[in-house]
Amino acid sequence: MIQFLPFDTALFGYRVGKLQLDKAIARMEAIKDQASNFDLIYVMGKPGLVRMGGWSPISTRVDWVKIIQKTDLYPADEDRDEIQLFEREASGALSLADQEQLRELVLSSGQWSRFRQDPLLANQEYEKLYSTWWETIKSQKHRVIVARKAGELLGFITFRLLQGRGYVDLFAVKGSEQGKGIGRKLMNRVLQEVHALGFAQIGLSTQKANNRAMNFYKSAGFQPVKETLIAHWRPGLKNSPDIH
């Protein structure tokens, strides 16, 4: 059945729920009746089940996992450029320049997010979500590594420990600096840090439509382990699916 999401509801200002489809769709009349109490429902599950229900997918989330190898701990040519990496205490004092650069990078990290890709989300949902996500990262003291060149902040990555492995939440490189090895350098540092903490795996998620990220993670040795199709169902709209 549909799960009420209090965080999303409070953040967006309307009732939000989630419908997780892990098995065959059943009791659709009951689901339809319950859906009338929501303004937006995230429908998530195996691609066949989501499409079977008549929902139009907005994105496909791909979960990746990598087993850290010895070669990841000693990457070649790591010190031959001018890019410097620093671990930043995100909850500490940041200069105004750092705050602005980080805010732009945080928002750019989700450019393929379903909340940005959905044209019907016109109440700044994307900006609200990612700004709140960053505040959560700061309050929970996730580890943050930034890349600089001549003092300018060019990229960042955040990670934490989750379910027996490292997990990357946010990861972005300034658009004009992409393709120059900065992202690889940031990821290598995270692999080293996670290994130093005694963990052998790292995981993350991205959107399947983000070809650049998909190719990056594949080349970095990550393996896709799960795909989840996601639809945004608005029961009050005339073009919502007539589920059976």
mmCIF file of C-alpha atoms in Angstrom:
data_model
loop_
_atom_site.group_PDB
_atom_site.id
_atom_site.type_symbol
_atom_site.label_atom_id
_atom_site.label_comp_id
_atom_site.label_asym_id
_atom_site.label_seq_id
_atom_site.Cartn_x
_atom_site.Cartn_y
_atom_site.Cartn_z
ATOM 1 C CA MET A 1 0.000 0.000 0.000
ATOM 2 C CA ILE A 2 0.974 3.667 -0.224
ATOM 3 C CA GLN A 3 3.377 4.900 2.448
ATOM 4 C CA PHE A 4 2.966 8.477 3.659
ATOM 5 C CA LEU A 5 6.219 10.495 3.460
ATOM 6 C CA PRO A 6 6.173 13.197 6.156
ATOM 7 C CA PHE A 7 9.567 14.692 5.211
ATOM 8 C CA ASP A 8 8.707 15.230 1.535
ATOM 9 C CA THR A 9 5.215 16.439 2.495
ATOM 10 C CA ALA A 10 6.569 19.086 4.851
ATOM 11 C CA LEU A 11 9.288 20.141 2.406
ATOM 12 C CA PHE A 12 7.060 20.461 -0.674
ATOM 13 C CA GLY A 13 3.902 21.712 1.033
ATOM 14 C CA TYR A 14 1.546 19.000 -0.255
ATOM 15 C CA ARG A 15 0.849 15.332 0.548
ATOM 16 C CA VAL A 16 3.478 12.946 -0.824
ATOM 17 C CA GLY A 17 3.532 9.151 -0.646
ATOM 18 C CA LYS A 18 5.476 6.159 -1.981
ATOM 19 C CA LEU A 19 4.218 2.982 -3.596
ATOM 20 C CA GLN A 20 6.882 0.250 -3.673
ATOM 21 C CA LEU A 21 6.212 -2.505 -6.209
ATOM 22 C CA ASP A 22 8.354 -5.545 -5.414
ATOM 23 C CA LYS A 23 5.915 -8.263 -6.410
ATOM 24 C CA ALA A 24 2.860 -8.643 -8.607
ATOM 25 C CA ILE A 25 0.454 -5.719 -8.416
ATOM 26 C CA ALA A 26 -2.556 -6.607 -6.292
ATOM 27 C CA ARG A 27 -5.507 -4.870 -4.635
ATOM 28 C CA MET A 28 -5.413 -2.061 -7.158
ATOM 29 C CA GLU A 29 -8.851 -0.773 -6.254
ATOM 30 C CA ALA A 30 -7.704 -0.311 -2.653
ATOM 31 C CA ILE A 31 -4.543 1.442 -3.883
ATOM 32 C CA LYS A 32 -6.594 3.719 -6.106
ATOM 33 C CA ASP A 33 -8.891 4.640 -3.235
ATOM 34 C CA GLN A 34 -5.916 5.388 -0.983
ATOM 35 C CA ALA A 35 -4.222 7.421 -3.733
ATOM 36 C CA SER A 36 -7.001 9.992 -3.648
ATOM 37 C CA ASN A 37 -5.497 11.260 -0.368
ATOM 38 C CA PHE A 38 -2.209 12.217 -2.044
ATOM 39 C CA ASP A 39 -1.054 14.939 -4.425
ATOM 40 C CA LEU A 40 2.115 13.103 -5.531
ATOM 41 C CA ILE A 41 3.089 9.432 -5.244
ATOM 42 C CA TYR A 42 6.492 7.979 -6.070
ATOM 43 C CA VAL A 43 5.870 4.629 -7.749
ATOM 44 C CA MET A 44 9.029 2.514 -7.550
ATOM 45 C CA GLY A 45 9.851 -1.022 -8.558
ATOM 46 C CA LYS A 46 10.861 -3.420 -11.278
ATOM 47 C CA PRO A 47 10.385 -1.896 -14.742
ATOM 48 C CA GLY A 48 7.767 -4.452 -15.806
ATOM 49 C CA LEU A 49 5.591 -3.836 -12.744
ATOM 50 C CA VAL A 50 5.659 -0.050 -13.033
ATOM 51 C CA ARG A 51 4.752 -0.132 -16.716
ATOM 52 C CA MET A 52 2.087 -2.774 -16.110
ATOM 53 C CA GLY A 53 0.296 -0.365 -13.797
ATOM 54 C CA GLY A 54 0.138 2.271 -16.529
ATOM 55 C CA TRP A 55 2.452 4.786 -14.852
ATOM 56 C CA SER A 56 4.792 6.783 -17.095
ATOM 57 C CA PRO A 57 8.367 6.487 -15.763
ATOM 58 C CA ILE A 58 10.288 9.651 -14.998
ATOM 59 C CA SER A 59 13.656 7.968 -14.360
ATOM 60 C CA THR A 60 15.546 4.736 -13.780
ATOM 61 C CA ARG A 61 17.817 4.634 -10.745
ATOM 62 C CA VAL A 62 20.886 2.414 -11.029
ATOM 63 C CA ASP A 63 22.613 1.179 -7.864
ATOM 64 C CA TRP A 64 26.342 0.482 -8.213
ATOM 65 C CA VAL A 65 28.860 -1.331 -6.006
ATOM 66 C CA LYS A 66 32.625 -1.528 -6.256
ATOM 67 C CA ILE A 67 35.040 -3.855 -4.493
ATOM 68 C CA ILE A 68 38.098 -1.786 -3.648
ATOM 69 C CA GLN A 69 41.252 -3.154 -5.294
ATOM 70 C CA LYS A 70 44.906 -2.649 -4.388
ATOM 71 C CA THR A 71 45.358 -0.643 -7.579
ATOM 72 C CA ASP A 72 42.753 1.826 -6.298
ATOM 73 C CA LEU A 73 44.926 2.598 -3.286
ATOM 74 C CA TYR A 74 47.972 3.673 -5.272
ATOM 75 C CA PRO A 75 46.709 5.476 -8.386
ATOM 76 C CA ALA A 76 49.333 6.609 -10.875
ATOM 77 C CA ASP A 77 50.163 10.269 -11.563
ATOM 78 C CA GLU A 78 48.252 11.417 -8.509
ATOM 79 C CA ASP A 79 50.640 14.263 -7.695
ATOM 80 C CA ARG A 80 51.570 15.496 -11.152
ATOM 81 C CA ASP A 81 48.959 18.208 -11.497
ATOM 82 C CA GLU A 82 47.931 21.346 -9.642
ATOM 83 C CA ILE A 83 44.694 19.935 -8.253
ATOM 84 C CA GLN A 84 44.734 19.710 -4.476
ATOM 85 C CA LEU A 85 42.324 17.704 -2.342
ATOM 86 C CA PHE A 86 41.213 18.723 1.119
ATOM 87 C CA GLU A 87 38.846 17.141 3.591
ATOM 88 C CA ARG A 88 36.429 19.859 4.604
ATOM 89 C CA GLU A 89 34.407 20.022 7.784
ATOM 90 C CA ALA A 90 31.131 20.932 6.104
ATOM 91 C CA SER A 91 29.489 21.907 9.387
ATOM 92 C CA GLY A 92 32.308 24.270 10.238
ATOM 93 C CA ALA A 93 32.886 27.865 9.185
ATOM 94 C CA LEU A 94 33.041 28.328 5.419
ATOM 95 C CA SER A 95 34.031 31.465 3.568
ATOM 96 C CA LEU A 96 31.314 33.205 1.588
ATOM 97 C CA ALA A 97 33.082 32.196 -1.630
ATOM 98 C CA ASP A 98 33.180 28.546 -0.539
ATOM 99 C CA GLN A 99 29.531 28.625 0.471
ATOM 100 C CA GLU A 100 28.462 29.958 -2.924
ATOM 101 C CA GLN A 101 30.682 27.570 -4.893
ATOM 102 C CA LEU A 102 29.519 24.582 -2.854
ATOM 103 C CA ARG A 103 25.874 25.562 -3.252
ATOM 104 C CA GLU A 104 26.279 25.700 -7.040
ATOM 105 C CA LEU A 105 28.040 22.333 -7.045
ATOM 106 C CA VAL A 106 25.429 20.734 -4.784
ATOM 107 C CA LEU A 107 22.653 21.817 -7.142
ATOM 108 C CA SER A 108 24.617 20.740 -10.218
ATOM 109 C CA SER A 109 25.205 17.294 -8.674
ATOM 110 C CA GLY A 110 21.535 16.536 -9.197
ATOM 111 C CA GLN A 111 21.067 17.858 -12.722
ATOM 112 C CA TRP A 112 19.771 14.426 -13.767
ATOM 113 C CA SER A 113 17.601 14.044 -10.679
ATOM 114 C CA ARG A 114 13.987 13.028 -11.319
ATOM 115 C CA PHE A 115 12.980 16.098 -9.316
ATOM 116 C CA ARG A 116 14.702 18.267 -11.892
ATOM 117 C CA GLN A 117 13.660 16.257 -14.941
ATOM 118 C CA ASP A 118 9.938 16.272 -14.084
ATOM 119 C CA PRO A 119 8.427 19.370 -15.780
ATOM 120 C CA LEU A 120 5.359 19.254 -13.522
ATOM 121 C CA LEU A 121 7.428 19.876 -10.395
ATOM 122 C CA ALA A 122 7.303 23.659 -10.625
ATOM 123 C CA ASN A 123 7.372 24.607 -6.941
ATOM 124 C CA GLN A 124 11.176 24.555 -6.591
ATOM 125 C CA GLU A 125 11.044 20.978 -5.300
ATOM 126 C CA TYR A 126 14.476 20.203 -6.708
ATOM 127 C CA GLU A 127 16.147 23.219 -5.092
ATOM 128 C CA LYS A 128 14.396 22.569 -1.777
ATOM 129 C CA LEU A 129 15.379 18.902 -1.746
ATOM 130 C CA TYR A 130 19.052 19.338 -2.578
ATOM 131 C CA SER A 131 19.501 22.327 -0.275
ATOM 132 C CA THR A 132 17.962 20.297 2.556
ATOM 133 C CA TRP A 133 20.102 17.290 1.615
ATOM 134 C CA TRP A 134 23.214 19.422 1.968
ATOM 135 C CA GLU A 135 22.079 20.699 5.364
ATOM 136 C CA THR A 136 21.534 17.076 6.451
ATOM 137 C CA ILE A 137 25.025 16.145 5.298
ATOM 138 C CA LYS A 138 26.419 18.991 7.377
ATOM 139 C CA SER A 139 24.383 18.198 10.477
ATOM 140 C CA GLN A 140 25.209 14.479 10.331
ATOM 141 C CA LYS A 141 28.876 15.267 9.669
ATOM 142 C CA HIS A 142 29.319 13.191 6.546
ATOM 143 C CA ARG A 143 32.854 13.343 5.233
ATOM 144 C CA VAL A 144 33.376 15.901 2.483
ATOM 145 C CA ILE A 145 36.387 16.123 0.177
ATOM 146 C CA VAL A 146 36.856 19.123 -2.094
ATOM 147 C CA ALA A 147 39.169 19.693 -5.067
ATOM 148 C CA ARG A 148 40.851 23.051 -5.540
ATOM 149 C CA LYS A 149 43.117 24.686 -8.068
ATOM 150 C CA ALA A 150 44.712 28.019 -7.238
ATOM 151 C CA GLY A 151 42.232 28.389 -4.389
ATOM 152 C CA GLU A 152 39.141 27.874 -6.548
ATOM 153 C CA LEU A 153 36.775 25.079 -5.544
ATOM 154 C CA LEU A 154 36.283 22.886 -8.630
ATOM 155 C CA GLY A 155 34.583 19.763 -7.298
ATOM 156 C CA PHE A 156 33.474 17.860 -4.237
ATOM 157 C CA ILE A 157 32.347 14.435 -3.055
ATOM 158 C CA THR A 158 30.580 13.368 0.148
ATOM 159 C CA PHE A 159 30.563 9.912 1.675
ATOM 160 C CA ARG A 160 29.563 8.026 4.798
ATOM 161 C CA LEU A 161 29.453 4.471 6.100
ATOM 162 C CA LEU A 162 26.205 2.635 5.386
ATOM 163 C CA GLN A 163 25.285 -1.037 5.780
ATOM 164 C CA GLY A 164 28.839 -2.327 5.955
ATOM 165 C CA ARG A 165 30.296 -0.283 3.097
ATOM 166 C CA GLY A 166 31.166 3.246 2.102
ATOM 167 C CA TYR A 167 28.422 5.181 0.334
ATOM 168 C CA VAL A 168 28.712 8.277 -1.870
ATOM 169 C CA ASP A 169 25.790 10.693 -1.586
ATOM 170 C CA LEU A 170 26.752 13.797 -3.575
ATOM 171 C CA PHE A 171 29.464 14.115 -6.214
ATOM 172 C CA ALA A 172 30.045 16.918 -8.716
ATOM 173 C CA VAL A 173 32.738 18.689 -10.710
ATOM 174 C CA LYS A 174 32.328 22.185 -12.120
ATOM 175 C CA GLY A 175 31.060 21.948 -15.696
ATOM 176 C CA SER A 176 34.017 23.716 -17.327
ATOM 177 C CA GLU A 177 36.448 21.417 -15.485
ATOM 178 C CA GLN A 178 34.849 18.069 -16.321
ATOM 179 C CA GLY A 179 36.879 15.556 -18.297
ATOM 180 C CA LYS A 180 40.163 16.659 -16.722
ATOM 181 C CA GLY A 181 40.528 13.867 -14.168
ATOM 182 C CA ILE A 182 39.215 15.797 -11.165
ATOM 183 C CA GLY A 183 36.314 13.419 -10.573
ATOM 184 C CA ARG A 184 38.602 10.402 -10.771
ATOM 185 C CA LYS A 185 40.970 11.986 -8.287
ATOM 186 C CA LEU A 186 38.123 12.691 -5.850
ATOM 187 C CA MET A 187 36.788 9.148 -6.185
ATOM 188 C CA ASN A 188 40.255 7.662 -5.664
ATOM 189 C CA ARG A 189 40.591 9.577 -2.419
ATOM 190 C CA VAL A 190 37.247 8.228 -1.194
ATOM 191 C CA LEU A 191 38.301 4.668 -2.066
ATOM 192 C CA GLN A 192 41.482 5.158 -0.056
ATOM 193 C CA GLU A 193 39.613 6.620 2.928
ATOM 194 C CA VAL A 194 36.963 3.877 2.963
ATOM 195 C CA HIS A 195 39.653 1.191 2.781
ATOM 196 C CA ALA A 196 41.591 2.865 5.617
ATOM 197 C CA LEU A 197 38.431 2.612 7.755
ATOM 198 C CA GLY A 198 38.425 -1.161 7.239
ATOM 199 C CA PHE A 199 35.761 -1.495 4.550
ATOM 200 C CA ALA A 200 36.189 -3.269 1.224
ATOM 201 C CA GLN A 201 33.216 -1.970 -0.781
ATOM 202 C CA ILE A 202 31.654 1.296 -1.802
ATOM 203 C CA GLY A 203 28.223 1.963 -3.247
ATOM 204 C CA LEU A 204 26.299 4.783 -4.895
ATOM 205 C CA SER A 205 23.301 5.479 -7.120
ATOM 206 C CA THR A 206 22.814 7.465 -10.307
ATOM 207 C CA GLN A 207 20.256 7.973 -13.042
ATOM 208 C CA LYS A 208 20.447 5.702 -16.080
ATOM 209 C CA ALA A 209 19.891 8.668 -18.406
ATOM 210 C CA ASN A 210 23.096 10.266 -17.120
ATOM 211 C CA ASN A 211 25.402 8.675 -19.687
ATOM 212 C CA ARG A 212 28.476 10.545 -18.502
ATOM 213 C CA ALA A 213 28.100 9.271 -14.941
ATOM 214 C CA MET A 214 27.221 5.745 -16.106
ATOM 215 C CA ASN A 215 30.390 5.593 -18.210
ATOM 216 C CA PHE A 216 32.492 7.088 -15.413
ATOM 217 C CA TYR A 217 31.406 4.528 -12.819
ATOM 218 C CA LYS A 218 31.820 1.662 -15.252
ATOM 219 C CA SER A 219 35.360 2.767 -16.127
ATOM 220 C CA ALA A 220 36.149 3.163 -12.407
ATOM 221 C CA GLY A 221 35.306 -0.491 -11.800
ATOM 222 C CA PHE A 222 31.798 -0.194 -10.360
ATOM 223 C CA GLN A 223 29.262 -2.909 -11.147
ATOM 224 C CA PRO A 224 25.509 -2.216 -11.544
ATOM 225 C CA VAL A 225 23.579 -4.351 -9.060
ATOM 226 C CA LYS A 226 19.996 -3.085 -9.301
ATOM 227 C CA GLU A 227 17.725 -0.977 -11.485
ATOM 228 C CA THR A 228 14.590 0.684 -10.154
ATOM 229 C CA LEU A 229 12.057 2.348 -12.417
ATOM 230 C CA ILE A 230 10.425 5.404 -10.857
ATOM 231 C CA ALA A 231 7.220 7.159 -11.868
ATOM 232 C CA HIS A 232 5.591 10.262 -10.427
ATOM 233 C CA TRP A 233 1.874 9.600 -10.055
ATOM 234 C CA ARG A 234 -0.472 12.538 -9.554
ATOM 235 C CA PRO A 235 -3.894 11.003 -8.841
ATOM 236 C CA GLY A 236 -5.644 14.355 -9.221
ATOM 237 C CA LEU A 237 -4.529 14.957 -12.811
ATOM 238 C CA LYS A 238 -6.760 13.990 -15.720
ATOM 239 C CA ASN A 239 -3.916 12.079 -17.443
ATOM 240 C CA SER A 240 -3.204 9.877 -14.418
ATOM 241 C CA PRO A 241 -3.344 6.145 -15.268
ATOM 242 C CA ASP A 242 -6.642 4.363 -14.940
ATOM 243 C CA ILE A 243 -5.202 1.473 -12.957
ATOM 244 C CA HIS A 244 -7.100 -1.785 -12.739
#
